[in-house]
Amino acid sequence: MAHHPEALEQLIEAFRLFPGIGLKTAQRLSFYLLGRPREEVVSIARAMVEAKDRLRFCSNCGCLTEADPCTFCTDPRRDRSLICVVQEARDVFILEQTGQYRGLYHVLHGALSPLDGIGPEELHLEKLVRRVEEGEVKELIMATNPNVEGDATAAYIARLMKPYAVKVTRIAFGLPVGGDLEYTDELTLGRALEGRREL
Amino acid sequence: MAHHPEALEQLIEAFRLFPGIGLKTAQRLSFYLLGRPREEVVSIARAMVEAKDRLRFCSNCGCLTEADPCTFCTDPRRDRSLICVVQEARDVFILEQTGQYRGLYHVLHGALSPLDGIGPEELHLEKLVRRVEEGEVKELIMATNPNVEGDATAAYIARLMKPYAVKVTRIAFGLPVGGDLEYTDELTLGRALEGRREL
């Protein structure tokens, strides 16, 4: 990359930080950005910093939110007897897009993965137990990823919940095995919700 | 996208402004960004605005540069008798990556495209004529894109330069190196035959 001006080099490097963005794409995005009006560039930059500053995790369910507790936890129209347990905050928004789920959420912020040194302590589990202990919850739907880590996490939580009067279910394997919740289309995910079975 | 917090919505929309980035990718990039430390987010945002503020087009050749005239135009080691004519500023950097070219550049900032209302006045042509009139240039290499617009632009410039003592050449068309005859389209193969050279 001889002769790239320094500011351009830095912009390209900034884009390359993102997952799945290689050198060619980073160059393409950089040149596109440079061709836009200054106000637009500033507004994109501002959207990034503002999102980082304004968004936090709900102290109750772990969802990404601007207000704490989040709009899911405070919404009186949602079914408080159902909690859908997911690995990441982004999964919540994908589930919302199915339009089929009206319960609450709980974000674990990870999945059990002994090889990566992620045990139960690393997950947002204590709070989940406390939410169940409060007694309002009748069912926990495990919507962790359809892979080894997600399955292990779901099984672990099912065991953890044995002492409580709560049903633990797993979303159905309409999901492509080995895939990632993030890349699933809404229809498949909707079917998977419908077909959930008790663990 | 019901229930996305506003700041997240705005971030996703900001990413969707980029070419080739759809909703899913924008969501993925957004969540990735939110998972990074604040300083990193700020530094990415700053790289964008700084690149926009510091980079301009060279008033002589139209290249993207921090100093005007650019480092190509002022470099005494470059061959001033050669000008490579390209459509976009990014093409300059791709040509530089070959490491084979040591002449100057001229960026047209577009190509002739009557259907899109882009005529000769919309291109950075006047300055090119003036550079040729200065008399130092012996050859113009047309490195516009290998498509209808790029060909038409190259042909137009060749006619435009008829009155001047300057050779106008076109970069070669042919098989991509490392490619396979079987997967080459007929047009490219036709041009490769046309442009054959004695071994």
mmCIF file with all atom_site columns, C-alpha atoms in Angstrom, chain B residues 6-102:
data_model
loop_
_atom_site.group_PDB
_atom_site.id
_atom_site.type_symbol
_atom_site.label_atom_id
_atom_site.label_alt_id
_atom_site.label_comp_id
_atom_site.label_asym_id
_atom_site.label_entity_id
_atom_site.label_seq_id
_atom_site.pdbx_PDB_ins_code
_atom_site.Cartn_x
_atom_site.Cartn_y
_atom_site.Cartn_z
_atom_site.occupancy
_atom_site.B_iso_or_equiv
_atom_site.pdbx_formal_charge
_atom_site.auth_seq_id
_atom_site.auth_comp_id
_atom_site.auth_asym_id
_atom_site.auth_atom_id
_atom_site.pdbx_PDB_model_num
ATOM 1  C CA . GLU B 1 6   ? -32.985 4.499  19.152  1.00 0.00 ? 6   GLU B CA 1
ATOM 2  C CA . ALA B 1 7   ? -29.191 4.893  19.403  1.00 0.00 ? 7   ALA B CA 1
ATOM 3  C CA . LEU B 1 8   ? -28.743 1.351  18.084  1.00 0.00 ? 8   LEU B CA 1
ATOM 4  C CA . GLU B 1 9   ? -31.228 1.963  15.286  1.00 0.00 ? 9   GLU B CA 1
ATOM 5  C CA . GLN B 1 10  ? -29.270 5.052  14.265  1.00 0.00 ? 10  GLN B CA 1
ATOM 6  C CA . LEU B 1 11  ? -25.977 3.164  14.327  1.00 0.00 ? 11  LEU B CA 1
ATOM 7  C CA . ILE B 1 12  ? -27.387 0.381  12.152  1.00 0.00 ? 12  ILE B CA 1
ATOM 8  C CA . GLU B 1 13  ? -28.797 2.958  9.732   1.00 0.00 ? 13  GLU B CA 1
ATOM 9  C CA . ALA B 1 14  ? -25.370 4.655  9.600   1.00 0.00 ? 14  ALA B CA 1
ATOM 10 C CA . PHE B 1 15  ? -23.706 1.388  8.577   1.00 0.00 ? 15  PHE B CA 1
ATOM 11 C CA . ARG B 1 16  ? -26.405 0.717  6.000   1.00 0.00 ? 16  ARG B CA 1
ATOM 12 C CA . LEU B 1 17  ? -25.402 3.890  4.164   1.00 0.00 ? 17  LEU B CA 1
ATOM 13 C CA . PHE B 1 18  ? -22.282 2.100  2.927   1.00 0.00 ? 18  PHE B CA 1
ATOM 14 C CA . PRO B 1 19  ? -22.426 0.300  -0.421  1.00 0.00 ? 19  PRO B CA 1
ATOM 15 C CA . GLY B 1 20  ? -22.767 -3.468 -0.191  1.00 0.00 ? 20  GLY B CA 1
ATOM 16 C CA . ILE B 1 21  ? -23.804 -3.400 3.471   1.00 0.00 ? 21  ILE B CA 1
ATOM 17 C CA . GLY B 1 22  ? -27.289 -4.735 4.102   1.00 0.00 ? 22  GLY B CA 1
ATOM 18 C CA . LEU B 1 23  ? -29.338 -4.973 7.269   1.00 0.00 ? 23  LEU B CA 1
ATOM 19 C CA . LYS B 1 24  ? -27.711 -8.149 8.629   1.00 0.00 ? 24  LYS B CA 1
ATOM 20 C CA . THR B 1 25  ? -24.162 -6.903 8.106   1.00 0.00 ? 25  THR B CA 1
ATOM 21 C CA . ALA B 1 26  ? -25.058 -3.503 9.556   1.00 0.00 ? 26  ALA B CA 1
ATOM 22 C CA . GLN B 1 27  ? -26.436 -5.220 12.661  1.00 0.00 ? 27  GLN B CA 1
ATOM 23 C CA . ARG B 1 28  ? -23.347 -7.393 12.965  1.00 0.00 ? 28  ARG B CA 1
ATOM 24 C CA . LEU B 1 29  ? -20.997 -4.410 12.646  1.00 0.00 ? 29  LEU B CA 1
ATOM 25 C CA . SER B 1 30  ? -23.088 -2.406 15.119  1.00 0.00 ? 30  SER B CA 1
ATOM 26 C CA . PHE B 1 31  ? -23.049 -5.077 17.801  1.00 0.00 ? 31  PHE B CA 1
ATOM 27 C CA . TYR B 1 32  ? -19.346 -5.633 17.227  1.00 0.00 ? 32  TYR B CA 1
ATOM 28 C CA . LEU B 1 33  ? -18.709 -1.927 17.715  1.00 0.00 ? 33  LEU B CA 1
ATOM 29 C CA . LEU B 1 34  ? -20.794 -1.810 20.902  1.00 0.00 ? 34  LEU B CA 1
ATOM 30 C CA . GLY B 1 35  ? -18.693 -4.623 22.296  1.00 0.00 ? 35  GLY B CA 1
ATOM 31 C CA . ARG B 1 36  ? -15.449 -2.645 21.890  1.00 0.00 ? 36  ARG B CA 1
ATOM 32 C CA . PRO B 1 37  ? -13.952 -0.285 24.479  1.00 0.00 ? 37  PRO B CA 1
ATOM 33 C CA . ARG B 1 38  ? -15.072 3.339  24.220  1.00 0.00 ? 38  ARG B CA 1
ATOM 34 C CA . GLU B 1 39  ? -11.589 4.587  23.207  1.00 0.00 ? 39  GLU B CA 1
ATOM 35 C CA . GLU B 1 40  ? -11.584 2.265  20.224  1.00 0.00 ? 40  GLU B CA 1
ATOM 36 C CA . VAL B 1 41  ? -15.020 3.457  19.098  1.00 0.00 ? 41  VAL B CA 1
ATOM 37 C CA . VAL B 1 42  ? -13.898 7.066  19.468  1.00 0.00 ? 42  VAL B CA 1
ATOM 38 C CA . SER B 1 43  ? -10.731 6.412  17.519  1.00 0.00 ? 43  SER B CA 1
ATOM 39 C CA . ILE B 1 44  ? -12.639 4.791  14.638  1.00 0.00 ? 44  ILE B CA 1
ATOM 40 C CA . ALA B 1 45  ? -15.070 7.713  14.572  1.00 0.00 ? 45  ALA B CA 1
ATOM 41 C CA . ARG B 1 46  ? -12.172 10.161 14.664  1.00 0.00 ? 46  ARG B CA 1
ATOM 42 C CA . ALA B 1 47  ? -10.363 8.396  11.813  1.00 0.00 ? 47  ALA B CA 1
ATOM 43 C CA . MET B 1 48  ? -13.438 8.969  9.638   1.00 0.00 ? 48  MET B CA 1
ATOM 44 C CA . VAL B 1 49  ? -13.780 12.670 10.321  1.00 0.00 ? 49  VAL B CA 1
ATOM 45 C CA . GLU B 1 50  ? -10.022 13.260 10.157  1.00 0.00 ? 50  GLU B CA 1
ATOM 46 C CA . ALA B 1 51  ? -9.686  11.493 6.834   1.00 0.00 ? 51  ALA B CA 1
ATOM 47 C CA . LYS B 1 52  ? -12.537 13.611 5.500   1.00 0.00 ? 52  LYS B CA 1
ATOM 48 C CA . ASP B 1 53  ? -10.961 16.823 6.847   1.00 0.00 ? 53  ASP B CA 1
ATOM 49 C CA . ARG B 1 54  ? -7.367  16.137 5.878   1.00 0.00 ? 54  ARG B CA 1
ATOM 50 C CA . LEU B 1 55  ? -7.772  14.538 2.477   1.00 0.00 ? 55  LEU B CA 1
ATOM 51 C CA . ARG B 1 56  ? -8.536  16.541 -0.652  1.00 0.00 ? 56  ARG B CA 1
ATOM 52 C CA . PHE B 1 57  ? -8.079  16.095 -4.377  1.00 0.00 ? 57  PHE B CA 1
ATOM 53 C CA . CYS B 1 58  ? -4.797  17.305 -5.844  1.00 0.00 ? 58  CYS B CA 1
ATOM 54 C CA . SER B 1 59  ? -5.566  20.413 -7.918  1.00 0.00 ? 59  SER B CA 1
ATOM 55 C CA . ASN B 1 60  ? -3.177  19.180 -10.577 1.00 0.00 ? 60  ASN B CA 1
ATOM 56 C CA . CYS B 1 61  ? -3.892  15.469 -11.058 1.00 0.00 ? 61  CYS B CA 1
ATOM 57 C CA . GLY B 1 62  ? -7.033  14.859 -9.003  1.00 0.00 ? 62  GLY B CA 1
ATOM 58 C CA . CYS B 1 63  ? -5.456  12.246 -6.719  1.00 0.00 ? 63  CYS B CA 1
ATOM 59 C CA . LEU B 1 64  ? -6.479  11.930 -3.097  1.00 0.00 ? 64  LEU B CA 1
ATOM 60 C CA . THR B 1 65  ? -3.854  13.712 -1.033  1.00 0.00 ? 65  THR B CA 1
ATOM 61 C CA . GLU B 1 66  ? -3.127  15.561 2.203   1.00 0.00 ? 66  GLU B CA 1
ATOM 62 C CA . ALA B 1 67  ? -0.751  18.089 0.562   1.00 0.00 ? 67  ALA B CA 1
ATOM 63 C CA . ASP B 1 68  ? -1.641  19.989 -2.627  1.00 0.00 ? 68  ASP B CA 1
ATOM 64 C CA . PRO B 1 69  ? -0.022  19.318 -5.080  1.00 0.00 ? 69  PRO B CA 1
ATOM 65 C CA . CYS B 1 70  ? 0.209   15.656 -4.166  1.00 0.00 ? 70  CYS B CA 1
ATOM 66 C CA . THR B 1 71  ? 3.311   13.557 -3.565  1.00 0.00 ? 71  THR B CA 1
ATOM 67 C CA . PHE B 1 72  ? 3.015   12.023 -7.049  1.00 0.00 ? 72  PHE B CA 1
ATOM 68 C CA . CYS B 1 73  ? 3.080   15.428 -8.756  1.00 0.00 ? 73  CYS B CA 1
ATOM 69 C CA . THR B 1 74  ? 5.992   16.705 -6.653  1.00 0.00 ? 74  THR B CA 1
ATOM 70 C CA . ASP B 1 75  ? 8.120   13.530 -6.591  1.00 0.00 ? 75  ASP B CA 1
ATOM 71 C CA . PRO B 1 76  ? 11.257  14.288 -8.671  1.00 0.00 ? 76  PRO B CA 1
ATOM 72 C CA . ARG B 1 77  ? 11.981  10.570 -9.116  1.00 0.00 ? 77  ARG B CA 1
ATOM 73 C CA . ARG B 1 78  ? 8.784   9.908  -11.068 1.00 0.00 ? 78  ARG B CA 1
ATOM 74 C CA . ASP B 1 79  ? 8.748   9.869  -14.860 1.00 0.00 ? 79  ASP B CA 1
ATOM 75 C CA . ARG B 1 80  ? 7.047   13.130 -15.898 1.00 0.00 ? 80  ARG B CA 1
ATOM 76 C CA . SER B 1 81  ? 6.670   12.054 -19.531 1.00 0.00 ? 81  SER B CA 1
ATOM 77 C CA . LEU B 1 82  ? 4.028   9.451  -18.614 1.00 0.00 ? 82  LEU B CA 1
ATOM 78 C CA . ILE B 1 83  ? 0.517   10.095 -17.329 1.00 0.00 ? 83  ILE B CA 1
ATOM 79 C CA . CYS B 1 84  ? -1.788  7.229  -16.411 1.00 0.00 ? 84  CYS B CA 1
ATOM 80 C CA . VAL B 1 85  ? -5.442  8.284  -16.727 1.00 0.00 ? 85  VAL B CA 1
ATOM 81 C CA . VAL B 1 86  ? -7.917  6.607  -14.350 1.00 0.00 ? 86  VAL B CA 1
ATOM 82 C CA . GLN B 1 87  ? -11.573 7.048  -13.483 1.00 0.00 ? 87  GLN B CA 1
ATOM 83 C CA . GLU B 1 88  ? -11.411 7.188  -9.700  1.00 0.00 ? 88  GLU B CA 1
ATOM 84 C CA . ALA B 1 89  ? -8.911  8.210  -7.037  1.00 0.00 ? 89  ALA B CA 1
ATOM 85 C CA . ARG B 1 90  ? -8.915  4.688  -5.604  1.00 0.00 ? 90  ARG B CA 1
ATOM 86 C CA . ASP B 1 91  ? -7.636  3.304  -8.932  1.00 0.00 ? 91  ASP B CA 1
ATOM 87 C CA . VAL B 1 92  ? -4.359  5.162  -8.334  1.00 0.00 ? 92  VAL B CA 1
ATOM 88 C CA . PHE B 1 93  ? -3.667  3.117  -5.232  1.00 0.00 ? 93  PHE B CA 1
ATOM 89 C CA . ILE B 1 94  ? -4.449  -0.142 -6.993  1.00 0.00 ? 94  ILE B CA 1
ATOM 90 C CA . LEU B 1 95  ? -1.990  0.770  -9.764  1.00 0.00 ? 95  LEU B CA 1
ATOM 91 C CA . GLU B 1 96  ? 0.628   1.744  -7.182  1.00 0.00 ? 96  GLU B CA 1
ATOM 92 C CA . GLN B 1 97  ? 0.283   -1.701 -5.636  1.00 0.00 ? 97  GLN B CA 1
ATOM 93 C CA . THR B 1 98  ? 1.581   -3.286 -8.845  1.00 0.00 ? 98  THR B CA 1
ATOM 94 C CA . GLY B 1 99  ? 4.913   -1.561 -8.114  1.00 0.00 ? 99  GLY B CA 1
ATOM 95 C CA . GLN B 1 100 ? 5.444   -1.360 -11.892 1.00 0.00 ? 100 GLN B CA 1
ATOM 96 C CA . TYR B 1 101 ? 4.447   2.186  -12.670 1.00 0.00 ? 101 TYR B CA 1
ATOM 97 C CA . ARG B 1 102 ? 6.658   5.192  -11.992 1.00 0.00 ? 102 ARG B CA 1
#
